[in-house]
C-alpha positions as a LaTeX table, in Angstrom:
\begin{tabular}{lrrr}
\hline
Residue & $x$ (\AA) & $y$ (\AA) & $z$ (\AA) \\
\hline
Unk1 & 68.07 & 47.81 & $-3.45$ \\
Unk2 & 65.48 & 50.83 & $-5.03$ \\
Unk3 & 62.81 & 52.39 & $-3.37$ \\
Unk4 & 60.79 & 50.81 & $-6.07$ \\
Unk5 & 62.35 & 47.65 & $-5.59$ \\
Unk6 & 60.89 & 46.95 & $-1.98$ \\
Unk7 & 58.43 & 43.89 & $-1.49$ \\
Unk8 & 55.18 & 44.23 & $-0.85$ \\
Unk9 & 52.44 & 41.73 & 0.84 \\
Unk10 & 52.48 & 38.16 & $-2.24$ \\
Unk11 & 48.69 & 37.74 & $-3.99$ \\
Unk12 & 48.44 & 34.83 & $-5.06$ \\
Unk13 & 45.82 & 35.30 & $-8.22$ \\
Unk14 & 41.86 & 34.07 & $-6.97$ \\
Unk15 & 40.70 & 31.19 & $-8.46$ \\
Unk16 & 37.18 & 30.85 & $-6.89$ \\
Unk17 & 34.74 & 33.79 & $-5.34$ \\
Unk18 & 35.15 & 32.65 & $-1.87$ \\
Unk19 & 36.20 & 36.64 & $-1.09$ \\
Unk20 & 33.15 & 37.25 & $-2.47$ \\
Unk21 & 31.21 & 34.78 & $-0.87$ \\
Unk22 & 32.58 & 35.95 & 2.66 \\
Unk23 & 31.38 & 39.61 & 2.19 \\
Unk24 & 27.96 & 38.51 & 1.22 \\
Unk25 & 27.78 & 36.18 & 3.88 \\
Unk26 & 29.29 & 38.97 & 7.06 \\
Unk27 & 26.04 & 40.51 & 5.03 \\
Unk28 & 23.75 & 38.20 & 5.61 \\
Unk29 & 24.21 & 38.05 & 9.61 \\
Unk30 & 23.64 & 41.21 & 9.87 \\
Unk31 & 19.87 & 41.51 & 8.85 \\
Unk32 & 19.70 & 37.76 & 10.26 \\
Unk33 & 19.17 & 38.36 & 13.86 \\
Unk34 & 16.00 & 36.93 & 14.77 \\
Unk35 & 15.39 & 33.14 & 16.09 \\
Unk36 & 18.79 & 33.08 & 17.63 \\
Unk37 & 17.63 & 31.47 & 21.01 \\
Unk38 & 14.63 & 29.32 & 19.91 \\
Unk39 & 17.49 & 27.51 & 17.70 \\
Unk40 & 20.04 & 27.22 & 20.12 \\
Unk41 & 16.90 & 25.59 & 22.50 \\
Unk42 & 15.92 & 23.47 & 19.57 \\
Unk43 & 19.09 & 21.80 & 18.63 \\
Unk44 & 19.28 & 21.12 & 23.07 \\
Unk45 & 16.45 & 19.59 & 22.78 \\
Unk46 & 16.68 & 17.65 & 19.92 \\
Unk47 & 20.50 & 16.15 & 20.16 \\
Unk48 & 19.32 & 15.45 & 23.94 \\
Unk49 & 15.85 & 13.14 & 22.63 \\
Unk50 & 17.17 & 12.18 & 19.68 \\
Unk51 & 17.12 & 8.48 & 19.26 \\
Unk52 & 19.93 & 5.34 & 19.39 \\
Unk53 & 19.39 & 3.35 & 16.47 \\
Unk54 & 21.48 & $-0.18$ & 16.13 \\
Unk55 & 24.05 & 2.19 & 14.60 \\
Unk56 & 24.89 & 4.12 & 17.00 \\
Unk57 & 28.01 & 3.12 & 18.73 \\
Unk58 & 27.93 & 1.66 & 22.49 \\
Unk59 & 30.42 & 3.25 & 24.66 \\
Unk60 & 31.99 & 1.16 & 27.78 \\
Unk61 & 31.93 & 3.75 & 29.78 \\
Unk62 & 28.64 & 4.91 & 29.22 \\
Unk63 & 26.70 & 6.11 & 32.28 \\
Unk64 & 23.18 & 4.70 & 32.94 \\
Unk65 & 21.28 & 7.69 & 33.65 \\
Unk66 & 18.69 & 8.70 & 32.13 \\
Unk67 & 18.20 & 11.78 & 29.71 \\
Unk68 & 14.59 & 13.86 & 30.41 \\
Unk69 & 13.31 & 15.64 & 27.00 \\
Unk70 & 13.23 & 19.27 & 28.08 \\
Unk71 & 9.40 & 19.95 & 28.11 \\
Unk72 & 8.02 & 22.14 & 24.88 \\
Unk73 & 7.09 & 25.65 & 26.09 \\
Unk74 & 6.66 & 27.27 & 22.87 \\
Unk75 & 3.34 & 26.57 & 20.52 \\
Unk76 & 3.07 & 23.29 & 19.51 \\
Unk77 & 1.25 & 24.45 & 16.25 \\
Unk78 & 5.01 & 26.17 & 15.50 \\
Unk79 & 6.60 & 24.43 & 12.48 \\
Unk80 & 9.95 & 24.75 & 13.75 \\
Unk81 & 8.89 & 22.54 & 17.07 \\
Unk82 & 6.98 & 20.38 & 14.15 \\
Unk83 & 10.27 & 19.68 & 12.54 \\
Unk84 & 12.56 & 19.36 & 15.29 \\
Unk85 & 9.91 & 16.85 & 16.48 \\
Unk86 & 10.32 & 15.22 & 13.23 \\
Unk87 & 14.29 & 15.25 & 13.39 \\
Unk88 & 13.72 & 13.35 & 16.56 \\
Unk89 & 12.75 & 10.61 & 14.68 \\
Unk90 & 15.44 & 10.50 & 11.44 \\
Unk91 & 17.22 & 7.90 & 10.48 \\
Unk92 & 20.14 & 6.80 & 8.33 \\
Unk93 & 21.19 & 9.70 & 5.93 \\
Unk94 & 18.57 & 11.72 & 6.62 \\
Unk95 & 19.32 & 12.12 & 10.30 \\
Unk96 & 23.20 & 12.54 & 9.71 \\
Unk97 & 21.80 & 15.38 & 6.79 \\
Unk98 & 19.74 & 16.86 & 9.86 \\
Unk99 & 22.85 & 17.00 & 12.06 \\
Unk100 & 25.64 & 18.09 & 10.07 \\
Unk101 & 23.14 & 21.00 & 8.82 \\
Unk102 & 23.71 & 22.16 & 12.48 \\
Unk103 & 26.87 & 22.11 & 12.89 \\
Unk104 & 29.42 & 25.87 & 10.95 \\
Unk105 & 32.00 & 23.94 & 9.02 \\
Unk106 & 34.68 & 25.29 & 7.46 \\
Unk107 & 35.39 & 25.10 & 3.99 \\
Unk108 & 38.52 & 24.89 & 2.91 \\
Unk109 & 41.04 & 27.53 & 1.44 \\
Unk110 & 41.18 & 28.13 & $-1.49$ \\
Unk111 & 42.48 & 31.87 & $-1.74$ \\
Unk112 & 44.20 & 33.83 & 0.79 \\
Unk113 & 41.33 & 35.83 & 2.79 \\
Unk114 & 41.83 & 39.69 & 2.46 \\
Unk115 & 42.69 & 41.66 & 5.62 \\
Unk116 & 44.33 & 38.10 & 7.13 \\
Unk117 & 46.14 & 39.65 & 10.08 \\
Unk118 & 43.54 & 42.05 & 10.91 \\
Unk119 & 40.00 & 40.66 & 10.28 \\
Unk120 & 40.78 & 36.65 & 11.54 \\
Unk121 & 42.05 & 34.26 & 14.13 \\
Unk122 & 44.35 & 31.53 & 13.48 \\
Unk123 & 44.77 & 28.02 & 15.54 \\
Unk124 & 45.75 & 24.77 & 15.57 \\
Unk125 & 43.14 & 21.68 & 14.73 \\
Unk126 & 42.55 & 19.08 & 16.94 \\
Unk127 & 42.36 & 15.63 & 15.21 \\
Unk128 & 39.61 & 13.55 & 16.30 \\
Unk129 & 35.32 & 13.53 & 16.70 \\
Unk130 & 33.85 & 16.25 & 15.52 \\
Unk131 & 30.80 & 16.75 & 17.45 \\
Unk132 & 28.51 & 18.49 & 19.82 \\
Unk133 & 28.43 & 18.06 & 23.67 \\
Unk134 & 24.76 & 19.66 & 24.87 \\
Unk135 & 24.34 & 19.30 & 28.58 \\
Unk136 & 21.11 & 19.43 & 30.12 \\
Unk137 & 18.77 & 17.95 & 32.89 \\
Unk138 & 21.63 & 16.85 & 34.86 \\
Unk139 & 23.19 & 15.51 & 31.92 \\
Unk140 & 25.59 & 15.91 & 29.03 \\
Unk141 & 25.01 & 14.03 & 26.11 \\
Unk142 & 27.93 & 14.46 & 22.47 \\
Unk143 & 26.91 & 13.79 & 19.46 \\
Unk144 & 28.96 & 13.14 & 15.82 \\
Unk145 & 27.99 & 14.99 & 13.16 \\
Unk146 & 25.66 & 12.33 & 11.70 \\
Unk147 & 23.73 & 12.00 & 15.01 \\
Unk148 & 24.80 & 9.10 & 16.29 \\
Unk149 & 25.74 & 8.38 & 20.26 \\
Unk150 & 29.40 & 9.39 & 20.71 \\
Unk151 & 29.04 & 9.53 & 25.02 \\
Unk152 & 26.33 & 10.07 & 27.62 \\
Unk153 & 28.02 & 11.06 & 31.09 \\
Unk154 & 27.87 & 13.56 & 33.57 \\
Unk155 & 30.21 & 16.86 & 33.80 \\
Unk156 & 31.11 & 20.15 & 35.60 \\
Unk157 & 29.05 & 22.31 & 32.57 \\
Unk158 & 26.34 & 24.41 & 33.38 \\
Unk159 & 23.08 & 22.02 & 34.57 \\
Unk160 & 25.67 & 18.47 & 32.90 \\
Unk161 & 25.03 & 16.35 & 35.98 \\
Unk162 & 22.60 & 15.81 & 38.94 \\
Unk163 & 24.43 & 17.11 & 41.89 \\
Unk164 & 22.52 & 19.51 & 44.26 \\
Unk165 & 24.48 & 22.24 & 42.77 \\
Unk166 & 22.92 & 21.32 & 39.87 \\
Unk167 & 20.19 & 23.72 & 38.01 \\
Unk168 & 16.57 & 21.56 & 37.39 \\
Unk169 & 15.47 & 25.14 & 35.06 \\
Unk170 & 14.86 & 23.26 & 31.61 \\
Unk171 & 16.63 & 26.63 & 30.52 \\
Unk172 & 19.94 & 26.01 & 32.06 \\
Unk173 & 21.78 & 24.22 & 29.06 \\
Unk174 & 24.84 & 24.71 & 27.54 \\
Unk175 & 26.15 & 23.88 & 23.84 \\
Unk176 & 30.17 & 23.71 & 23.30 \\
Unk177 & 31.36 & 22.70 & 19.43 \\
Unk178 & 34.38 & 20.53 & 20.44 \\
Unk179 & 36.92 & 18.04 & 19.31 \\
Unk180 & 36.98 & 14.59 & 20.34 \\
Unk181 & 40.68 & 13.64 & 20.98 \\
Unk182 & 40.51 & 10.00 & 21.18 \\
Unk183 & 44.70 & 9.07 & 22.91 \\
Unk184 & 43.93 & 11.73 & 25.67 \\
Unk185 & 39.85 & 11.42 & 26.28 \\
Unk186 & 39.74 & 15.28 & 26.19 \\
Unk187 & 36.74 & 17.23 & 24.56 \\
Unk188 & 39.34 & 20.44 & 22.80 \\
Unk189 & 36.22 & 22.96 & 22.63 \\
Unk190 & 36.48 & 25.22 & 19.30 \\
Unk191 & 33.16 & 27.16 & 19.23 \\
Unk192 & 30.31 & 28.06 & 22.09 \\
Unk193 & 27.45 & 27.87 & 20.88 \\
Unk194 & 25.30 & 28.42 & 24.01 \\
Unk195 & 25.86 & 28.88 & 27.56 \\
Unk196 & 24.10 & 28.72 & 30.62 \\
Unk197 & 20.83 & 29.09 & 28.42 \\
Unk198 & 21.81 & 31.86 & 26.63 \\
Unk199 & 22.69 & 32.06 & 23.14 \\
Unk200 & 25.91 & 33.13 & 21.04 \\
Unk201 & 24.31 & 32.31 & 17.34 \\
Unk202 & 24.23 & 35.97 & 16.48 \\
Unk203 & 27.40 & 36.32 & 18.17 \\
Unk204 & 31.45 & 37.59 & 16.46 \\
Unk205 & 33.78 & 34.95 & 17.28 \\
Unk206 & 35.43 & 37.58 & 19.03 \\
Unk207 & 33.39 & 37.81 & 21.80 \\
Unk208 & 32.53 & 34.16 & 21.80 \\
Unk209 & 36.02 & 33.06 & 22.32 \\
Unk210 & 36.06 & 35.84 & 25.03 \\
Unk211 & 33.52 & 34.23 & 26.69 \\
Unk212 & 33.88 & 30.67 & 26.32 \\
Unk213 & 37.58 & 31.47 & 27.57 \\
Unk214 & 36.43 & 33.22 & 31.04 \\
Unk215 & 32.99 & 30.89 & 31.72 \\
Unk216 & 34.47 & 27.36 & 30.81 \\
Unk217 & 37.36 & 27.59 & 32.87 \\
Unk218 & 35.14 & 29.30 & 35.32 \\
Unk219 & 32.67 & 26.03 & 35.40 \\
Unk220 & 35.31 & 23.64 & 36.58 \\
Unk221 & 35.00 & 21.92 & 33.19 \\
Unk222 & 38.81 & 21.52 & 32.40 \\
Unk223 & 40.09 & 20.03 & 35.64 \\
Unk224 & 40.34 & 16.19 & 35.53 \\
Unk225 & 37.82 & 13.96 & 35.69 \\
Unk226 & 36.10 & 12.76 & 38.46 \\
Unk227 & 33.00 & 11.31 & 40.00 \\
Unk228 & 30.91 & 14.32 & 38.42 \\
Unk229 & 32.67 & 14.79 & 35.90 \\
Unk230 & 33.81 & 12.00 & 33.17 \\
Unk231 & 35.97 & 13.67 & 30.83 \\
Unk232 & 37.87 & 16.97 & 31.15 \\
Unk233 & 37.49 & 20.06 & 28.11 \\
Unk234 & 40.47 & 22.02 & 26.77 \\
Unk235 & 40.75 & 25.32 & 25.30 \\
Unk236 & 42.63 & 24.93 & 22.34 \\
Unk237 & 44.67 & 27.90 & 22.07 \\
Unk238 & 43.55 & 30.84 & 19.70 \\
Unk239 & 45.68 & 33.41 & 18.00 \\
Unk240 & 45.39 & 36.98 & 16.28 \\
Unk241 & 46.00 & 35.82 & 12.34 \\
Unk242 & 49.27 & 38.23 & 12.60 \\
Unk243 & 52.97 & 36.80 & 11.64 \\
Unk244 & 53.63 & 35.83 & 15.18 \\
Unk245 & 50.28 & 34.13 & 15.90 \\
Unk246 & 50.53 & 32.21 & 12.15 \\
Unk247 & 53.94 & 31.14 & 13.53 \\
Unk248 & 52.62 & 30.13 & 16.81 \\
Unk249 & 49.94 & 28.37 & 15.49 \\
Unk250 & 51.73 & 26.23 & 12.63 \\
Unk251 & 54.87 & 25.66 & 14.27 \\
Unk252 & 54.03 & 25.69 & 18.49 \\
Unk253 & 53.69 & 22.99 & 21.01 \\
Unk254 & 50.19 & 21.69 & 21.96 \\
Unk255 & 48.90 & 18.46 & 24.15 \\
Unk256 & 47.04 & 16.70 & 20.77 \\
Unk257 & 47.69 & 15.88 & 17.26 \\
Unk258 & 47.39 & 18.54 & 14.89 \\
Unk259 & 45.33 & 18.67 & 11.91 \\
Unk260 & 45.50 & 20.80 & 10.12 \\
Unk261 & 45.14 & 25.17 & 11.14 \\
Unk262 & 41.79 & 26.89 & 11.49 \\
Unk263 & 41.14 & 30.17 & 10.44 \\
Unk264 & 37.64 & 31.94 & 12.60 \\
Unk265 & 36.84 & 35.57 & 11.01 \\
Unk266 & 36.83 & 37.88 & 13.94 \\
Unk267 & 33.12 & 39.07 & 12.75 \\
Unk268 & 32.04 & 35.34 & 12.14 \\
Unk269 & 28.66 & 34.58 & 13.97 \\
Unk270 & 28.33 & 30.86 & 14.65 \\
Unk271 & 26.42 & 30.30 & 11.15 \\
Unk272 & 25.18 & 26.70 & 10.25 \\
Unk273 & 26.28 & 24.54 & 7.27 \\
Unk274 & 29.14 & 25.79 & 5.51 \\
Unk275 & 30.68 & 28.77 & 5.58 \\
Unk276 & 33.17 & 30.58 & 4.06 \\
Unk277 & 34.03 & 32.61 & 7.45 \\
Unk278 & 35.73 & 29.75 & 8.73 \\
Unk279 & 38.32 & 28.60 & 6.97 \\
Unk280 & 40.51 & 25.14 & 6.89 \\
Unk281 & 43.71 & 24.76 & 6.13 \\
Unk282 & 46.79 & 22.22 & 5.78 \\
Unk283 & 50.25 & 21.07 & 4.85 \\
Unk284 & 52.29 & 17.78 & 5.15 \\
Unk285 & 54.04 & 19.46 & 8.29 \\
Unk286 & 51.03 & 19.96 & 10.02 \\
Unk287 & 48.50 & 17.48 & 9.42 \\
Unk288 & 49.10 & 13.19 & 8.55 \\
Unk289 & 46.60 & 13.99 & 6.25 \\
Unk290 & 46.54 & 16.28 & 3.63 \\
Unk291 & 45.59 & 14.51 & 0.64 \\
Unk292 & 42.44 & 12.07 & 0.62 \\
Unk293 & 42.81 & 8.60 & 0.98 \\
Unk294 & 41.02 & 5.75 & $-0.18$ \\
Unk295 & 39.42 & 2.71 & 2.51 \\
Unk296 & 43.12 & 1.54 & 3.22 \\
Unk297 & 44.28 & 4.64 & 3.72 \\
Unk298 & 46.37 & 4.96 & 0.95 \\
Unk299 & 46.71 & 8.19 & $-1.25$ \\
Unk300 & 44.91 & 6.94 & $-4.72$ \\
Unk301 & 47.00 & 7.66 & $-8.07$ \\
Unk302 & 44.07 & 9.61 & $-9.20$ \\
Unk303 & 42.26 & 12.73 & $-7.43$ \\
Unk304 & 38.65 & 11.27 & $-6.38$ \\
Unk305 & 35.84 & 13.45 & $-6.31$ \\
Unk306 & 32.00 & 12.51 & $-4.82$ \\
Unk307 & 29.30 & 14.17 & $-5.94$ \\
Unk308 & 25.24 & 13.89 & $-6.35$ \\
Unk309 & 23.14 & 13.35 & $-8.74$ \\
Unk310 & 20.17 & 15.32 & $-9.79$ \\
Unk311 & 17.17 & 14.36 & $-11.57$ \\
Unk312 & 18.44 & 16.61 & $-14.48$ \\
Unk313 & 21.88 & 14.73 & $-14.97$ \\
Unk314 & 23.56 & 17.14 & $-13.72$ \\
Unk315 & 26.68 & 16.14 & $-10.63$ \\
Unk316 & 26.74 & 18.97 & $-7.95$ \\
Unk317 & 28.64 & 19.59 & $-4.89$ \\
Unk318 & 27.51 & 19.61 & $-1.44$ \\
Unk319 & 27.35 & 23.50 & $-1.15$ \\
Unk320 & 24.15 & 26.07 & $-1.19$ \\
Unk321 & 23.60 & 26.74 & $-4.05$ \\
Unk322 & 25.65 & 23.65 & $-5.29$ \\
Unk323 & 28.11 & 24.30 & $-7.27$ \\
Unk324 & 27.53 & 21.66 & $-11.54$ \\
Unk325 & 31.14 & 19.61 & $-12.17$ \\
Unk326 & 29.29 & 18.02 & $-14.87$ \\
Unk327 & 26.49 & 15.87 & $-16.36$ \\
Unk328 & 25.31 & 12.56 & $-17.35$ \\
Unk329 & 23.40 & 11.56 & $-20.02$ \\
Unk330 & 20.26 & 9.37 & $-19.85$ \\
Unk331 & 21.29 & 6.45 & $-21.12$ \\
Unk332 & 24.15 & 6.52 & $-19.03$ \\
Unk333 & 22.09 & 6.48 & $-16.41$ \\
Unk334 & 19.69 & 4.11 & $-17.02$ \\
Unk335 & 22.76 & 1.38 & $-18.11$ \\
Unk336 & 24.49 & 1.85 & $-14.12$ \\
Unk337 & 21.47 & 1.41 & $-12.32$ \\
Unk338 & 22.58 & 5.02 & $-11.26$ \\
Unk339 & 19.02 & 7.42 & $-9.78$ \\
Unk340 & 18.24 & 11.13 & $-8.42$ \\
Unk341 & 20.14 & 11.66 & $-5.20$ \\
Unk342 & 23.18 & 9.28 & $-5.95$ \\
Unk343 & 26.34 & 10.16 & $-4.56$ \\
Unk344 & 28.52 & 9.47 & $-6.95$ \\
Unk345 & 32.63 & 8.78 & $-7.53$ \\
Unk346 & 34.80 & 10.10 & $-10.34$ \\
Unk347 & 38.30 & 10.07 & $-10.64$ \\
Unk348 & 39.65 & 13.42 & $-11.91$ \\
Unk349 & 41.97 & 12.61 & $-14.78$ \\
Unk350 & 44.66 & 14.03 & $-16.53$ \\
Unk351 & 42.31 & 17.84 & $-18.15$ \\
Unk352 & 42.20 & 18.02 & $-14.62$ \\
Unk353 & 40.15 & 21.11 & $-13.66$ \\
Unk354 & 39.80 & 24.18 & $-15.44$ \\
Unk355 & 39.46 & 27.44 & $-14.36$ \\
Unk356 & 38.74 & 30.64 & $-16.50$ \\
Unk357 & 38.26 & 34.32 & $-14.21$ \\
Unk358 & 38.56 & 32.51 & $-11.19$ \\
Unk359 & 35.66 & 30.14 & $-11.92$ \\
Unk360 & 35.46 & 26.52 & $-12.50$ \\
Unk361 & 34.63 & 25.77 & $-16.48$ \\
Unk362 & 34.89 & 22.22 & $-16.78$ \\
Unk363 & 36.15 & 19.23 & $-15.43$ \\
Unk364 & 37.33 & 16.05 & $-17.11$ \\
Unk365 & 35.82 & 13.17 & $-15.07$ \\
Unk366 & 35.71 & 9.80 & $-15.36$ \\
Unk367 & 33.13 & 7.74 & $-13.64$ \\
Unk368 & 34.10 & 4.69 & $-10.54$ \\
Unk369 & 30.85 & 3.85 & $-9.02$ \\
Unk370 & 28.19 & 4.55 & $-6.66$ \\
Unk371 & 29.39 & 5.54 & $-2.81$ \\
Unk372 & 28.24 & 3.30 & 0.18 \\
Unk373 & 24.88 & 4.58 & 0.94 \\
Unk374 & 26.01 & 5.23 & 4.91 \\
Unk375 & 28.11 & 8.46 & 3.11 \\
Unk376 & 25.59 & 11.38 & 3.31 \\
Unk377 & 27.18 & 14.55 & 1.27 \\
Unk378 & 28.75 & 15.15 & $-1.91$ \\
Unk379 & 32.45 & 17.14 & $-1.43$ \\
Unk380 & 32.12 & 20.78 & $-1.21$ \\
Unk381 & 33.21 & 22.99 & $-3.74$ \\
Unk382 & 36.20 & 24.08 & $-1.66$ \\
Unk383 & 37.77 & 21.42 & $-0.79$ \\
Unk384 & 37.09 & 19.18 & $-4.25$ \\
Unk385 & 39.53 & 22.55 & $-5.29$ \\
Unk386 & 42.05 & 22.80 & $-2.34$ \\
Unk387 & 42.20 & 19.20 & $-3.05$ \\
Unk388 & 43.06 & 19.91 & $-7.00$ \\
Unk389 & 45.89 & 22.39 & $-5.36$ \\
Unk390 & 47.71 & 19.90 & $-3.31$ \\
Unk391 & 48.36 & 18.19 & $-6.17$ \\
Unk392 & 49.16 & 20.83 & $-8.79$ \\
Unk393 & 49.66 & 24.01 & $-6.63$ \\
Unk394 & 49.20 & 24.59 & $-3.62$ \\
Unk395 & 48.52 & 26.78 & $-1.27$ \\
Unk396 & 51.25 & 26.94 & 0.91 \\
Unk397 & 52.35 & 28.31 & 4.24 \\
Unk398 & 55.38 & 30.54 & 2.38 \\
Unk399 & 52.43 & 32.28 & 0.73 \\
Unk400 & 50.24 & 32.70 & 4.01 \\
Unk401 & 53.25 & 34.20 & 5.70 \\
Unk402 & 54.29 & 36.28 & 2.39 \\
Unk403 & 50.50 & 37.62 & 2.28 \\
Unk404 & 50.46 & 38.89 & 5.96 \\
Unk405 & 53.81 & 40.49 & 5.49 \\
Unk406 & 56.73 & 40.85 & 7.68 \\
Unk407 & 56.83 & 41.79 & 11.22 \\
Unk408 & 59.02 & 45.32 & 10.68 \\
Unk409 & 56.60 & 45.95 & 7.66 \\
Unk410 & 53.98 & 45.09 & 10.15 \\
Unk411 & 55.07 & 47.40 & 12.90 \\
Unk412 & 55.47 & 50.23 & 9.94 \\
Unk413 & 51.99 & 50.29 & 8.90 \\
Unk414 & 51.17 & 50.17 & 12.48 \\
Unk415 & 53.48 & 53.95 & 12.76 \\
Unk416 & 52.38 & 55.60 & 9.84 \\
Unk417 & 48.57 & 54.96 & 11.40 \\
Unk418 & 49.24 & 55.64 & 14.75 \\
Unk419 & 51.06 & 58.95 & 12.66 \\
\hline
\end{tabular}
């Protein structure tokens, strides 16, 4: 092979501005270093005090411990505290929207990030129910992203059970970002938002993962269930996204059912809402559900997307700012009885999605109907594009490995840097 034929790391053509938004997100988080401690305290208080409506699931293993609302220490006129008290009275779609905005939600990987092997972690995402777990005032509560109660139970987390050793201080609380894995009744911790009253919102993922690994084991939360520790918590193995780490996350054996891979930017703070600094990727080898299914679990012949109708007739995604995928005229809106704010389902016709210079230019959509009101959000742009790619030109694991380069190439680069 001639010298000029040496293979270079693969670079797939970009079909979005995901990389640009990653850079902007890193810039913004460097400027937003205020109110993070207050954010954590408000979230802990609201999750614990959120009323249980008839739609909430009633778990069979509910422990009859009263939830004591954390006393308010801030000024009553604080607009943020007013928002939290209001959030505790929200119902239905409003409650789902508010609680979903508290979690850091990954975008779907459309383009391979720059410096994937240097700036990113990777791990196998457990299949299950995404939730916040909050321990405070001698009890522990887990709530789904729609605000519904999942479990109320004693735990070994800070101030998570009524024991002699537990703190009665309202300052001592813990907030974990978890996935509840039904088959082994285990909470798999994927991120740490707050520990013993200390907020980690503005800490990098690198620091949060280090702290999480040390503190969670020390607390005894990873031990088997007992009288004052109803559910087991477990850490998810996290790897640097070099060739070996990606291979282990992709093919390695884990005690849970995999549902794709999660990629975390090492410098990412815990940012509520959708973020391009955390990415999810799937294929058939690491997930049972790569292509979206319908209510009966079947893969539809055509890709389906859910969009939100705006006042001006535009159809937009759930992103901030939203991405416009189409527009309905006033006559059609009137004939179908649609209203602003409705979530509407469409099928992607043969014309598909058309991209120009990395941006969506047009979408060939066919109206199906309104979405059930139990759903609170439209699809995100990255999910729509990822699902389209899966059907037409998927981003494969080979592309991820090729963008990193082979182990020998990585070793060669490290030697060159040392020299």
